[in-house]
Amino acid sequence: MGHLRQTIARGFTRLDLLAVVAVLGLLFLLMLPALARPGLNSKSFQCLNNHRQLCNAWRMYADDNSDLIVYASDDSNQSNPLNQHAWTWSHLDFSGQARYNWDTNADIVLRPLWPYTARDASIYRCPEDQSYVLVNGVAKPRVRSLSMNFYLGGFAGSSSGLPSAAPYRLFLKTTELTIPGPVKTFVFIDQRAESINWGSFVTDMSGYSPSSPNQYKLVDFPGFLHDGAAALSFADGHTELHRWTDPRTTPPLLQGGVIVGDYPTPRNSDIAWLQDHATRPK
């Protein structure tokens, strides 16, 4: 045993340790560009963490409700009992008269995900989002900058009102997320301030099947406040930053303005990416 202990003790020479240090140094140099890359700052990490917490709330809700998921949006009919399952009823704009734009008590705390969020309203908003509304002359930050993939529940469980969505799958249970699959289906996405309104982020599927990139268009515009990227969460629980590559996806910001949807962007690779991560044909 003594000889064995001496052999083990002498297993690493000074040359071995130097080699390990050299390898670790090389790995650090290889990782440095990624660590220093713009966009991966503290606010980006905070935004990703917000997405992770909200997506966890989305999954816990389904766990407690026989795999049924919350709907991406209400259908604007307040008498429809199915709207109680929508994750938000707010239709954001820049009006200070609408309390749900700036007061979390007007909508967020009343909706089904709230009990699963540790009652933390800050996770509904990207820390880079500077949008606000004026309330009696006082600037108040808007309550939300995240939207949910429309195809996760649609308008109170229906795609009625969005004809382009009719040929595509509308998921109502986590067990239905077999294609494109949980790892590839986004749940929440940063949406730019001038585009965000209802709770859902609509990816127009025109040109997906059959493939016809000339038909691509933007209905809702994604956020790009993380060095040209948006934060997203996915049905398997992971989060990531995705950087947009086509300038038509990220026109200049307009404080207090509104971007109208149905904006044609033929052959836009960002549209192709969104379509690939939203849904599939029925």
XYZ file of N, CA and C in Angstrom:
846
model
N 0.820 -1.199 0.000
C 0.000 0.000 0.000
C 0.858 1.253 0.000
N 1.992 1.223 0.779
C 2.864 2.386 0.828
C 3.427 2.704 -0.530
N 3.860 1.680 -1.280
C 4.404 1.895 -2.615
C 3.335 2.473 -3.538
N 2.081 1.995 -3.368
C 0.992 2.481 -4.206
C 0.734 3.953 -3.937
N 0.759 4.347 -2.623
C 0.523 5.750 -2.287
C 1.620 6.627 -2.868
N 2.872 6.163 -2.838
C 3.964 6.946 -3.401
C 3.807 7.098 -4.898
N 3.342 6.045 -5.559
C 3.145 6.116 -7.013
C 2.080 7.146 -7.356
N 0.950 7.145 -6.570
C -0.129 8.098 -6.816
C 0.347 9.512 -6.540
N 1.096 9.695 -5.422
C 1.569 11.019 -5.045
C 2.484 11.605 -6.100
N 3.250 10.720 -6.778
C 4.189 11.209 -7.792
C 3.569 11.201 -9.192
N 2.230 11.000 -9.248
C 1.571 10.852 -10.546
C 1.616 12.110 -11.393
N 1.637 13.305 -10.756
C 1.634 14.570 -11.484
C 2.980 15.261 -11.284
N 3.713 15.434 -12.342
C 4.993 16.135 -12.282
C 4.769 17.616 -12.519
N 5.795 18.417 -12.309
C 5.714 19.847 -12.568
C 5.393 20.100 -14.034
N 5.916 19.280 -14.906
C 5.640 19.428 -16.336
C 4.161 19.178 -16.635
N 3.579 18.172 -15.935
C 2.140 17.896 -16.113
C 1.298 19.092 -15.700
N 1.631 19.688 -14.543
C 0.869 20.830 -14.049
C 0.981 22.022 -14.993
N 2.170 22.245 -15.532
C 2.345 23.332 -16.496
C 1.501 23.108 -17.740
N 1.411 21.840 -18.158
C 0.604 21.519 -19.332
C -0.872 21.801 -19.074
N -1.339 21.452 -17.849
C -2.735 21.717 -17.490
C -3.014 23.216 -17.483
N -2.094 23.983 -16.888
C -2.256 25.439 -16.849
C -2.302 26.005 -18.264
N -1.459 25.492 -19.138
C -1.425 25.978 -20.526
C -2.741 25.686 -21.238
N -3.279 24.486 -21.004
C -4.551 24.125 -21.639
C -5.677 25.008 -21.128
N -5.711 25.242 -19.799
C -6.740 26.099 -19.232
C -6.630 27.522 -19.764
N -5.412 28.004 -19.915
C -5.205 29.332 -20.472
C -5.694 29.427 -21.895
N -5.436 28.371 -22.675
C -5.893 28.360 -24.063
C -7.416 28.351 -24.130
N -8.053 27.567 -23.265
C -9.518 27.533 -23.233
C -10.088 28.890 -22.863
N -9.440 29.571 -21.910
C -9.905 30.903 -21.522
C -9.817 31.875 -22.689
N -8.714 31.813 -23.439
C -8.563 32.700 -24.591
C -9.614 32.413 -25.650
N -9.953 31.140 -25.819
C -10.983 30.786 -26.797
C -12.355 31.265 -26.367
N -12.619 31.265 -25.045
C -13.925 31.679 -24.535
C -14.047 33.183 -24.389
N -12.931 33.889 -24.343
C -12.952 35.325 -24.069
C -13.817 36.111 -25.048
N -13.711 35.858 -26.368
C -14.573 36.627 -27.284
C -16.054 36.446 -26.995
N -16.465 35.235 -26.627
C -17.882 35.004 -26.329
C -18.293 35.720 -25.051
N -17.398 35.705 -24.046
C -17.721 36.359 -22.790
C -17.783 37.866 -22.941
N -16.956 38.398 -23.856
C -16.893 39.838 -24.043
C -17.851 40.334 -25.104
N -18.568 39.441 -25.758
C -19.428 39.834 -26.866
C -20.511 40.790 -26.390
N -20.733 41.895 -27.106
C -21.798 42.819 -26.724
C -23.134 42.099 -26.668
N -23.989 42.507 -25.755
C -25.292 41.887 -25.615
C -25.345 40.949 -24.425
N -24.228 40.316 -24.076
C -24.201 39.425 -22.924
C -23.765 40.195 -21.689
N -24.474 41.311 -21.427
C -24.181 42.090 -20.239
C -25.144 41.699 -19.121
N -25.070 42.427 -18.021
C -25.886 42.054 -16.861
C -27.373 42.153 -17.158
N -27.782 43.139 -17.954
C -29.199 43.277 -18.269
C -29.683 42.143 -19.170
N -28.816 41.680 -20.064
C -29.189 40.547 -20.910
C -29.368 39.289 -20.072
N -28.445 39.065 -19.137
C -28.580 37.907 -18.258
C -29.836 38.018 -17.398
N -30.138 39.246 -16.943
C -31.341 39.446 -16.147
C -32.582 39.157 -16.977
N -32.579 39.593 -18.235
C -33.720 39.343 -19.113
C -33.891 37.849 -19.353
N -32.797 37.151 -19.594
C -32.883 35.703 -19.768
C -33.424 35.026 -18.515
N -33.031 35.527 -17.359
C -33.537 34.967 -16.110
C -35.035 35.240 -15.954
N -35.475 36.431 -16.384
C -36.911 36.737 -16.367
C -37.678 35.736 -17.233
N -37.143 35.482 -18.426
C -37.776 34.518 -19.322
C -37.833 33.135 -18.680
N -36.742 32.750 -18.030
C -36.682 31.430 -17.414
C -37.748 31.298 -16.325
N -37.893 32.341 -15.506
C -38.878 32.283 -14.426
C -40.307 32.260 -14.966
N -40.565 33.059 -15.978
C -41.910 33.110 -16.534
C -42.250 31.809 -17.256
N -41.264 31.244 -17.935
C -41.485 29.973 -18.614
C -41.691 28.851 -17.597
N -40.971 28.905 -16.485
C -41.192 27.921 -15.422
C -42.612 28.030 -14.879
N -43.105 29.268 -14.752
C -44.485 29.466 -14.306
C -45.454 28.854 -15.313
N -45.165 29.040 -16.591
C -45.996 28.468 -17.663
C -46.040 26.943 -17.562
N -44.914 26.339 -17.284
C -44.847 24.880 -17.189
C -45.516 24.373 -15.913
N -45.332 25.090 -14.792
C -45.955 24.663 -13.540
C -47.475 24.746 -13.627
N -47.965 25.776 -14.306
C -49.412 25.885 -14.506
C -49.920 24.641 -15.231
N -49.229 24.239 -16.284
C -49.648 23.049 -17.034
C -49.581 21.801 -16.161
N -48.548 21.706 -15.329
C -48.429 20.546 -14.437
C -49.629 20.433 -13.493
N -50.158 21.584 -13.089
C -51.278 21.594 -12.152
C -52.636 21.515 -12.842
N -52.644 21.529 -14.179
C -53.914 21.579 -14.905
C -53.985 20.530 -16.014
N -53.551 19.331 -15.686
C -53.656 18.184 -16.605
C -53.023 18.467 -17.965
N -51.881 19.155 -17.959
C -51.109 19.480 -19.161
C -51.723 20.593 -20.003
N -52.856 21.134 -19.597
C -53.441 22.259 -20.326
C -52.585 23.501 -20.115
N -52.322 24.241 -21.184
C -51.490 25.433 -21.079
C -52.364 26.689 -21.077
N -51.818 27.764 -20.546
C -52.534 29.040 -20.615
C -52.569 29.506 -22.068
N -53.577 30.283 -22.406
C -53.706 30.784 -23.772
C -52.805 31.997 -23.979
N -52.305 32.135 -25.199
C -51.407 33.242 -25.515
C -52.100 34.591 -25.439
N -53.415 34.593 -25.606
C -54.143 35.858 -25.596
C -55.608 35.607 -25.291
N -56.273 36.647 -24.829
C -57.732 36.621 -24.761
C -58.283 36.856 -26.167
N -59.591 36.815 -26.321
C -60.185 37.045 -27.643
C -60.965 38.358 -27.689
N -60.790 39.195 -26.664
C -61.410 40.527 -26.525
C -62.880 40.460 -26.130
N -63.455 39.270 -26.039
C -64.838 39.113 -25.597
C -64.833 38.809 -24.103
N -65.070 39.804 -23.288
C -64.940 39.634 -21.843
C -65.972 38.691 -21.257
N -67.020 38.380 -22.019
C -68.031 37.450 -21.517
C -67.684 35.995 -21.807
N -66.602 35.775 -22.571
C -66.189 34.413 -22.899
C -65.473 33.799 -21.699
N -66.025 32.750 -21.082
C -65.388 32.170 -19.889
C -64.010 31.584 -20.156
N -63.706 31.256 -21.420
C -62.392 30.688 -21.728
C -61.275 31.705 -21.545
N -61.622 32.983 -21.545
C -60.593 34.003 -21.375
C -59.932 33.958 -20.009
N -60.579 33.306 -19.047
C -59.959 33.191 -17.723
C -58.654 32.401 -17.781
N -58.446 31.654 -18.876
C -57.222 30.859 -19.023
C -56.155 31.573 -19.856
N -56.404 32.816 -20.262
C -55.397 33.575 -21.004
C -54.361 34.137 -20.044
N -53.106 34.141 -20.460
C -52.041 34.557 -19.536
C -52.079 36.059 -19.279
N -52.692 36.826 -20.189
C -52.897 38.260 -19.973
C -54.091 38.702 -20.799
N -54.750 39.748 -20.320
C -55.837 40.364 -21.084
C -55.431 41.753 -21.587
N -54.253 42.199 -21.248
C -53.866 43.566 -21.604
C -53.608 43.689 -23.101
N -54.094 44.783 -23.678
C -53.836 45.139 -25.077
C -53.037 46.441 -25.038
N -51.745 46.306 -24.881
C -50.904 47.457 -24.582
C -50.912 48.499 -25.691
N -50.851 49.762 -25.252
C -50.614 50.883 -26.149
C -49.876 51.940 -25.328
N -49.934 53.201 -25.746
C -49.201 54.236 -25.021
C -50.150 55.209 -24.321
N -51.338 54.741 -23.987
C -52.317 55.578 -23.302
C -52.149 55.481 -21.800
N -52.031 56.621 -21.153
C -51.970 56.651 -19.701
C -53.318 56.415 -19.061
N -54.384 56.498 -19.856
C -55.725 56.283 -19.325
C -56.006 54.802 -19.072
N -55.341 53.929 -19.814
C -55.529 52.479 -19.637
C -54.576 51.991 -18.549
N -55.100 51.658 -17.387
C -54.261 51.320 -16.240
C -53.405 50.094 -16.485
N -53.905 49.158 -17.325
C -53.126 47.941 -17.549
C -51.814 48.213 -18.266
N -51.645 49.416 -18.830
C -50.372 49.769 -19.454
C -49.263 49.971 -18.430
N -49.634 50.416 -17.231
C -48.617 50.796 -16.250
C -48.854 50.267 -14.841
N -50.052 49.729 -14.573
C -50.387 49.243 -13.242
C -50.535 47.719 -13.272
N -49.627 47.010 -12.637
C -49.676 45.544 -12.658
C -50.947 45.003 -12.010
N -51.536 45.771 -11.090
C -52.744 45.312 -10.417
C -53.964 45.300 -11.336
N -53.879 45.963 -12.468
C -55.018 46.049 -13.379
C -55.163 44.804 -14.236
N -54.082 44.009 -14.354
C -54.186 42.803 -15.191
C -53.284 41.674 -14.712
N -51.990 41.925 -14.622
C -51.013 40.861 -14.403
C -51.333 40.038 -13.156
N -51.631 40.702 -12.041
C -51.847 39.957 -10.801
C -53.164 39.187 -10.811
N -54.022 39.460 -11.781
C -55.319 38.788 -11.863
C -55.303 37.549 -12.746
N -54.212 37.343 -13.456
C -54.168 36.292 -14.468
C -53.570 35.002 -13.896
N -53.756 33.868 -14.601
C -53.454 32.545 -14.024
C -51.986 32.249 -13.746
N -51.047 32.937 -14.391
C -49.632 32.646 -14.132
C -49.115 33.321 -12.870
N -49.806 34.347 -12.406
C -49.302 35.144 -11.290
C -48.931 34.318 -10.061
N -49.753 33.370 -9.619
C -49.377 32.600 -8.416
C -48.113 31.767 -8.588
N -47.709 31.537 -9.820
C -46.526 30.698 -10.089
C -45.250 31.523 -10.302
N -45.353 32.831 -10.209
C -44.212 33.702 -10.520
C -43.520 34.249 -9.281
N -43.844 33.698 -8.110
C -43.378 34.252 -6.831
C -43.853 35.692 -6.680
N -44.933 36.013 -7.413
C -45.555 37.347 -7.373
C -44.537 38.446 -7.624
N -43.744 38.224 -8.648
C -42.694 39.176 -9.032
C -43.042 39.767 -10.397
N -43.583 40.971 -10.407
C -44.027 41.591 -11.652
C -42.865 42.009 -12.547
N -41.666 42.117 -11.982
C -40.524 42.587 -12.778
C -40.138 41.608 -13.878
N -40.512 40.327 -13.743
C -40.089 39.340 -14.734
C -40.882 39.459 -16.036
N -41.904 40.294 -16.061
C -42.697 40.480 -17.269
C -42.083 41.536 -18.196
N -41.011 42.138 -17.783
C -40.463 43.283 -18.515
C -38.957 43.120 -18.724
N -38.500 43.376 -19.941
C -37.064 43.367 -20.230
C -36.414 44.575 -19.568
N -35.303 44.396 -18.860
C -34.658 45.533 -18.191
C -34.103 46.574 -19.158
N -33.982 46.213 -20.438
C -33.523 47.184 -21.445
C -34.683 48.009 -22.019
N -35.908 47.623 -21.711
C -37.078 48.298 -22.254
C -37.254 49.660 -21.577
N -37.199 50.723 -22.360
C -37.333 52.072 -21.828
C -38.699 52.687 -22.125
N -39.640 51.918 -22.629
C -40.939 52.472 -23.000
C -41.726 52.889 -21.755
N -42.561 53.891 -21.934
C -43.339 54.422 -20.814
C -44.618 55.071 -21.334
N -45.513 55.348 -20.397
C -46.706 56.126 -20.693
C -46.742 57.290 -19.719
N -47.395 58.364 -20.130
C -47.532 59.532 -19.268
C -48.862 59.465 -18.532
N -48.786 59.507 -17.215
C -49.973 59.479 -16.360
C -49.986 60.770 -15.553
N -50.886 61.672 -15.914
C -50.942 62.992 -15.267
C -49.590 63.689 -15.325
N -48.929 63.558 -16.474
C -47.651 64.218 -16.688
C -46.447 63.474 -16.132
N -46.674 62.328 -15.485
C -45.580 61.537 -14.902
C -45.326 60.322 -15.783
N -44.061 60.100 -16.138
C -43.693 58.944 -16.961
C -43.683 57.682 -16.106
N -44.462 56.692 -16.541
C -44.504 55.418 -15.827
C -44.129 54.294 -16.804
N -43.216 53.404 -16.400
C -42.821 52.304 -17.289
C -43.992 51.378 -17.575
N -44.049 50.880 -18.786
C -45.100 49.920 -19.117
C -44.807 48.580 -18.440
N -45.860 47.807 -18.217
C -45.732 46.638 -17.353
C -45.136 45.423 -18.034
N -45.150 45.413 -19.361
C -44.809 44.162 -20.039
C -44.065 44.436 -21.335
N -43.032 43.624 -21.606
C -42.349 43.671 -22.899
C -42.148 42.267 -23.467
N -42.780 41.271 -22.831
C -42.720 39.893 -23.316
C -44.094 39.494 -23.846
N -44.085 38.708 -24.912
C -45.315 38.152 -25.469
C -45.141 36.658 -25.642
N -46.279 35.959 -25.802
C -46.260 34.514 -25.922
C -46.516 34.085 -27.356
N -45.828 33.052 -27.785
C -46.032 32.436 -29.091
C -47.529 32.215 -29.322
N -48.089 32.835 -30.359
C -49.529 32.761 -30.620
C -50.031 31.330 -30.691
N -49.219 30.435 -31.239
C -49.673 29.061 -31.482
C -49.756 28.229 -30.204
N -49.425 28.835 -29.076
C -49.631 28.193 -27.776
C -50.947 28.726 -27.191
N -52.039 28.240 -27.719
C -53.341 28.607 -27.169
C -54.116 29.636 -27.947
N -53.439 30.434 -28.784
C -54.122 31.395 -29.636
C -55.005 32.363 -28.881
N -56.108 32.771 -29.520
C -57.086 33.662 -28.902
C -58.084 32.815 -28.101
N -57.838 32.656 -26.810
C -58.727 31.878 -25.948
C -59.008 30.495 -26.512
N -57.932 29.845 -26.991
C -58.052 28.473 -27.466
C -58.452 28.329 -28.913
N -58.431 29.426 -29.674
C -58.860 29.384 -31.072
C -57.952 30.258 -31.930
N -57.835 29.875 -33.216
C -57.105 30.722 -34.163
C -58.076 31.536 -35.012
N -59.365 31.492 -34.674
C -60.358 32.293 -35.377
C -59.993 33.769 -35.252
N -60.073 34.481 -36.351
C -59.654 35.875 -36.376
C -58.288 36.058 -36.984
N -57.585 34.946 -37.210
C -56.281 34.997 -37.867
C -56.268 33.931 -38.956
N -56.843 34.223 -40.118
C -57.006 33.210 -41.168
C -55.710 32.522 -41.576
N -54.586 33.255 -41.558
C -53.315 32.661 -41.983
C -52.878 31.531 -41.051
N -53.436 31.496 -39.823
C -53.049 30.464 -38.856
C -53.875 29.195 -38.995
N -54.968 29.250 -39.735
C -55.899 28.116 -39.809
C -55.247 26.801 -40.231
N -54.315 26.790 -41.205
C -53.726 25.508 -41.621
C -52.661 24.968 -40.656
N -52.410 25.686 -39.548
C -51.284 25.328 -38.681
C -51.748 24.898 -37.295
N -50.913 24.118 -36.649
C -51.246 23.551 -35.350
C -51.353 24.641 -34.286
N -52.423 24.555 -33.507
C -52.602 25.381 -32.331
C -52.507 24.442 -31.131
N -51.487 24.632 -30.300
C -51.231 23.722 -29.194
C -52.025 24.144 -27.964
N -52.698 23.183 -27.347
C -53.482 23.450 -26.146
C -52.979 22.666 -24.935
N -52.107 21.682 -25.168
C -51.517 20.892 -24.090
C -50.019 20.729 -24.330
N -49.270 20.559 -23.267
C -47.835 20.326 -23.422
C -47.579 19.010 -24.139
N -48.469 18.046 -23.960
C -48.291 16.749 -24.618
C -48.490 16.821 -26.121
N -49.044 17.909 -26.617
C -49.229 18.087 -28.058
C -47.998 18.668 -28.740
N -47.012 19.071 -27.937
C -45.821 19.721 -28.478
C -44.819 18.676 -28.983
N -45.256 17.914 -29.950
C -44.398 16.861 -30.504
C -43.605 17.354 -31.707
N -44.068 18.381 -32.380
C -43.389 18.953 -33.523
C -43.738 20.439 -33.594
N -42.763 21.325 -33.663
C -41.324 21.088 -33.786
C -40.645 20.541 -32.540
N -41.386 20.358 -31.457
C -40.817 19.769 -30.248
C -40.518 20.818 -29.193
N -40.501 20.438 -27.903
C -40.298 21.409 -26.820
C -39.006 22.197 -26.922
N -37.922 21.564 -27.351
C -36.638 22.265 -27.409
C -36.611 23.317 -28.507
N -37.540 23.223 -29.463
C -37.515 24.118 -30.619
C -38.704 25.067 -30.663
N -39.680 24.910 -29.787
C -40.872 25.754 -29.796
C -40.711 26.870 -28.773
N -40.690 28.118 -29.232
C -40.521 29.202 -28.272
C -41.841 29.479 -27.563
N -41.724 29.891 -26.302
C -42.896 30.224 -25.488
C -43.023 31.733 -25.378
N -42.010 32.377 -24.792
C -42.023 33.833 -24.648
C -40.923 34.448 -25.499
N -41.168 35.671 -25.967
C -40.208 36.392 -26.786
C -40.278 37.873 -26.428
N -39.133 38.549 -26.430
C -39.124 40.005 -26.313
C -39.816 40.585 -27.545
N -40.766 41.490 -27.323
C -41.405 42.162 -28.449
C -41.123 43.649 -28.360
N -40.844 44.254 -29.495
C -40.469 45.668 -29.470
C -41.640 46.531 -29.011
N -41.325 47.666 -28.373
C -42.328 48.479 -27.693
C -43.406 49.003 -28.628
N -43.042 49.345 -29.870
C -44.023 49.929 -30.782
C -44.916 48.885 -31.422
N -44.615 47.621 -31.214
C -45.368 46.538 -31.828
C -46.201 45.760 -30.815
N -45.760 45.720 -29.570
C -46.453 44.901 -28.581
C -47.852 45.450 -28.320
N -48.820 44.563 -28.239
C -50.192 44.966 -27.951
C -50.881 43.852 -27.165
N -51.502 42.888 -27.867
C -52.139 41.767 -27.187
C -51.061 40.850 -26.597
N -51.507 39.843 -25.865
C -50.545 38.973 -25.190
C -49.775 38.052 -26.094
N -50.236 37.896 -27.339
C -49.625 36.932 -28.252
C -48.656 37.593 -29.221
N -47.617 36.843 -29.581
C -46.704 37.240 -30.652
C -47.058 36.388 -31.869
N -47.572 37.048 -32.914
C -48.023 36.334 -34.108
C -46.875 36.193 -35.099
N -46.535 34.960 -35.394
C -45.610 34.668 -36.491
C -46.456 34.291 -37.697
N -46.436 35.126 -38.717
C -47.210 34.810 -39.910
C -46.519 33.669 -40.649
N -47.273 32.612 -40.925
C -46.702 31.407 -41.525
C -46.776 31.408 -43.053
N -47.192 32.504 -43.648
C -47.252 32.582 -45.112
C -45.893 32.246 -45.717
N -45.892 31.369 -46.685
C -44.656 31.001 -47.357
C -43.911 29.855 -46.708
N -44.468 29.297 -45.610
C -43.765 28.185 -44.957
C -44.033 26.865 -45.666
N -45.319 26.558 -45.912
C -45.680 25.286 -46.539
C -46.872 25.487 -47.478
N -46.632 25.324 -48.794
C -45.349 24.987 -49.429
C -44.388 26.176 -49.368
N -43.113 25.882 -49.420
C -42.095 26.918 -49.275
C -42.199 27.967 -50.375
N -42.353 29.216 -49.937
C -42.425 30.345 -50.874
C -41.947 31.594 -50.153
N -40.624 31.762 -50.009
C -40.059 32.875 -49.239
C -40.505 34.256 -49.700
N -40.981 34.370 -50.917
C -41.461 35.675 -51.394
C -42.715 36.124 -50.653
N -43.383 35.205 -49.934
C -44.605 35.547 -49.218
C -44.364 35.958 -47.761
N -43.125 35.926 -47.314
C -42.831 36.238 -45.918
C -43.297 37.655 -45.568
N -43.850 37.782 -44.345
C -44.198 39.112 -43.852
C -44.191 39.118 -42.329
N -44.028 40.294 -41.773
C -44.025 40.489 -40.332
C -45.381 41.025 -39.890
N -45.983 40.364 -38.917
C -47.190 40.871 -38.275
C -46.802 41.544 -36.964
N -46.063 40.833 -36.119
C -45.494 41.401 -34.897
C -43.983 41.462 -35.041
N -43.393 42.521 -34.479
C -41.952 42.734 -34.607
C -41.247 42.342 -33.309
N -40.216 41.508 -33.391
C -39.504 41.094 -32.174
C -38.629 42.208 -31.632
N -38.292 42.098 -30.350
C -37.363 43.035 -29.751
C -35.946 42.798 -30.244
N -35.093 43.805 -30.053
C -33.694 43.679 -30.475
C -32.786 44.517 -29.590
N -33.174 44.676 -28.317
C -32.454 45.560 -27.414
C -31.175 44.967 -26.848
N -30.917 43.688 -27.118
C -29.695 43.043 -26.636
C -28.695 42.952 -27.781
N -28.171 44.110 -28.160
C -27.200 44.164 -29.253
C -27.758 43.521 -30.517
N -28.995 43.884 -30.856
C -29.619 43.346 -32.055
C -30.290 42.007 -31.867
N -30.375 41.537 -30.631
C -30.959 40.221 -30.350
C -32.169 40.353 -29.436
N -32.987 39.321 -29.444
C -34.114 39.210 -28.517
C -33.884 38.013 -27.613
N -34.388 38.093 -26.399
C -34.371 36.949 -25.494
C -35.630 36.122 -25.732
N -35.478 34.807 -25.680
C -36.605 33.890 -25.840
C -36.490 32.757 -24.832
N -37.646 32.200 -24.475
C -37.676 30.957 -23.696
C -38.388 29.901 -24.518
N -38.072 28.646 -24.234
C -38.585 27.533 -25.028
C -39.314 26.543 -24.140
N -40.157 25.725 -24.767
C -41.057 24.845 -24.025
C -40.330 23.816 -23.171
N -39.064 23.543 -23.465
C -38.294 22.622 -22.619
C -37.672 23.339 -21.427
N -37.836 24.662 -21.356
C -37.341 25.440 -20.226
C -36.070 26.219 -20.487
N -35.371 25.989 -21.602
C -34.124 26.718 -21.826
C -34.415 28.109 -22.402
N -33.450 28.992 -22.265
C -33.559 30.352 -22.786
C -32.342 30.654 -23.649
N -32.496 31.633 -24.525
C -31.368 32.026 -25.372
C -31.600 33.415 -25.941
N -30.512 34.032 -26.372
C -30.583 35.263 -27.153
C -30.481 34.898 -28.625
N -31.361 35.467 -29.421
C -31.288 35.235 -30.863
C -31.109 36.575 -31.558
N -30.033 36.680 -32.345
C -29.725 37.934 -33.037
C -30.330 37.925 -34.433
N -31.071 38.974 -34.753
C -31.706 39.109 -36.066
C -30.695 39.599 -37.094
N -30.822 39.125 -38.313
C -29.816 39.405 -39.340
C -30.325 40.289 -40.470
N -31.635 40.398 -40.620
C -32.204 41.208 -41.701
C -32.634 42.558 -41.134
N -32.123 43.672 -41.662
C -32.465 44.995 -41.096
C -33.947 45.317 -41.160
N -34.695 44.652 -42.016
C -36.140 44.904 -42.079
C -36.859 44.396 -40.835
N -36.210 43.503 -40.107
C -36.785 42.989 -38.862
C -36.616 43.977 -37.719
N -35.635 44.860 -37.826
C -35.290 45.767 -36.727
C -35.200 47.212 -37.201
N -36.304 47.777 -37.719
C -36.268 49.194 -38.093
C -36.023 50.061 -36.860
N -35.593 51.316 -37.056
C -35.264 52.183 -35.913
C -36.429 52.335 -34.942
N -36.092 52.524 -33.672
C -37.097 52.682 -32.625
C -37.836 54.009 -32.779
N -39.111 53.987 -32.420
C -39.952 55.177 -32.458
C -40.656 55.295 -31.108
N -40.107 56.115 -30.203
C -40.702 56.234 -28.881
C -42.130 56.743 -28.985
N -43.051 55.958 -28.475
C -44.450 56.351 -28.475
C -45.160 56.083 -29.779
N -44.448 55.593 -30.782
C -45.066 55.312 -32.071
C -45.603 53.897 -32.126
N -46.212 53.561 -33.252
C -46.785 52.234 -33.427
C -46.381 51.702 -34.794
N -45.942 50.451 -34.839
C -45.611 49.788 -36.096
C -46.807 48.953 -36.526
N -47.277 49.205 -37.719
C -48.427 48.472 -38.239
C -47.965 47.123 -38.775
N -48.730 46.054 -38.499
C -48.368 44.720 -38.938
C -48.629 44.490 -40.410
N -48.527 43.219 -40.816
C -48.683 42.827 -42.224
C -47.690 43.562 -43.114
N -46.441 43.551 -42.670
C -45.379 44.250 -43.382
C -44.605 43.228 -44.216
N -44.714 43.267 -45.544
C -44.028 42.270 -46.383
C -42.510 42.372 -46.268
N -41.857 41.246 -46.040
C -40.389 41.178 -46.023
C -39.955 39.915 -46.771
N -40.070 39.910 -48.091
C -39.737 38.701 -48.867
C -38.316 38.220 -48.596
N -38.176 36.892 -48.497
C -36.875 36.230 -48.353
C -36.133 36.681 -47.091
N -36.873 37.027 -46.068
C -36.293 37.457 -44.798
C -35.927 36.214 -43.986
N -34.641 35.999 -43.750
C -34.195 34.802 -43.020
C -34.689 34.792 -41.574
N -34.966 35.975 -41.010
C -35.497 36.023 -39.649
C -36.918 35.457 -39.599
N -37.692 35.694 -40.636
C -39.035 35.119 -40.705
C -38.936 33.601 -40.770
N -38.010 33.108 -41.579
C -37.831 31.660 -41.687
C -37.500 31.061 -40.324
N -36.663 31.742 -39.544
C -36.294 31.232 -38.218
C -37.507 31.222 -37.291
N -38.276 32.314 -37.274
C -39.456 32.380 -36.419
C -40.470 31.297 -36.786
N -40.700 31.121 -38.077
C -41.644 30.084 -38.513
C -41.195 28.704 -38.065
N -39.900 28.455 -38.159
C -39.367 27.143 -37.800
C -39.495 26.861 -36.311
N -39.638 27.926 -35.497
C -39.702 27.764 -34.050
C -41.073 28.094 -33.473
N -42.093 28.195 -34.334
C -43.429 28.566 -33.860
C -44.416 27.417 -33.893
N -44.549 26.752 -35.030
C -45.550 25.698 -35.181
C -45.239 24.887 -36.435
N -46.184 24.024 -36.799
C -46.059 23.204 -38.009
C -47.453 23.049 -38.639
N -47.522 22.679 -39.910
C -48.825 22.448 -40.529
C -49.585 21.337 -39.807
N -50.904 21.393 -39.884
C -51.733 20.361 -39.255
C -51.546 19.022 -39.944
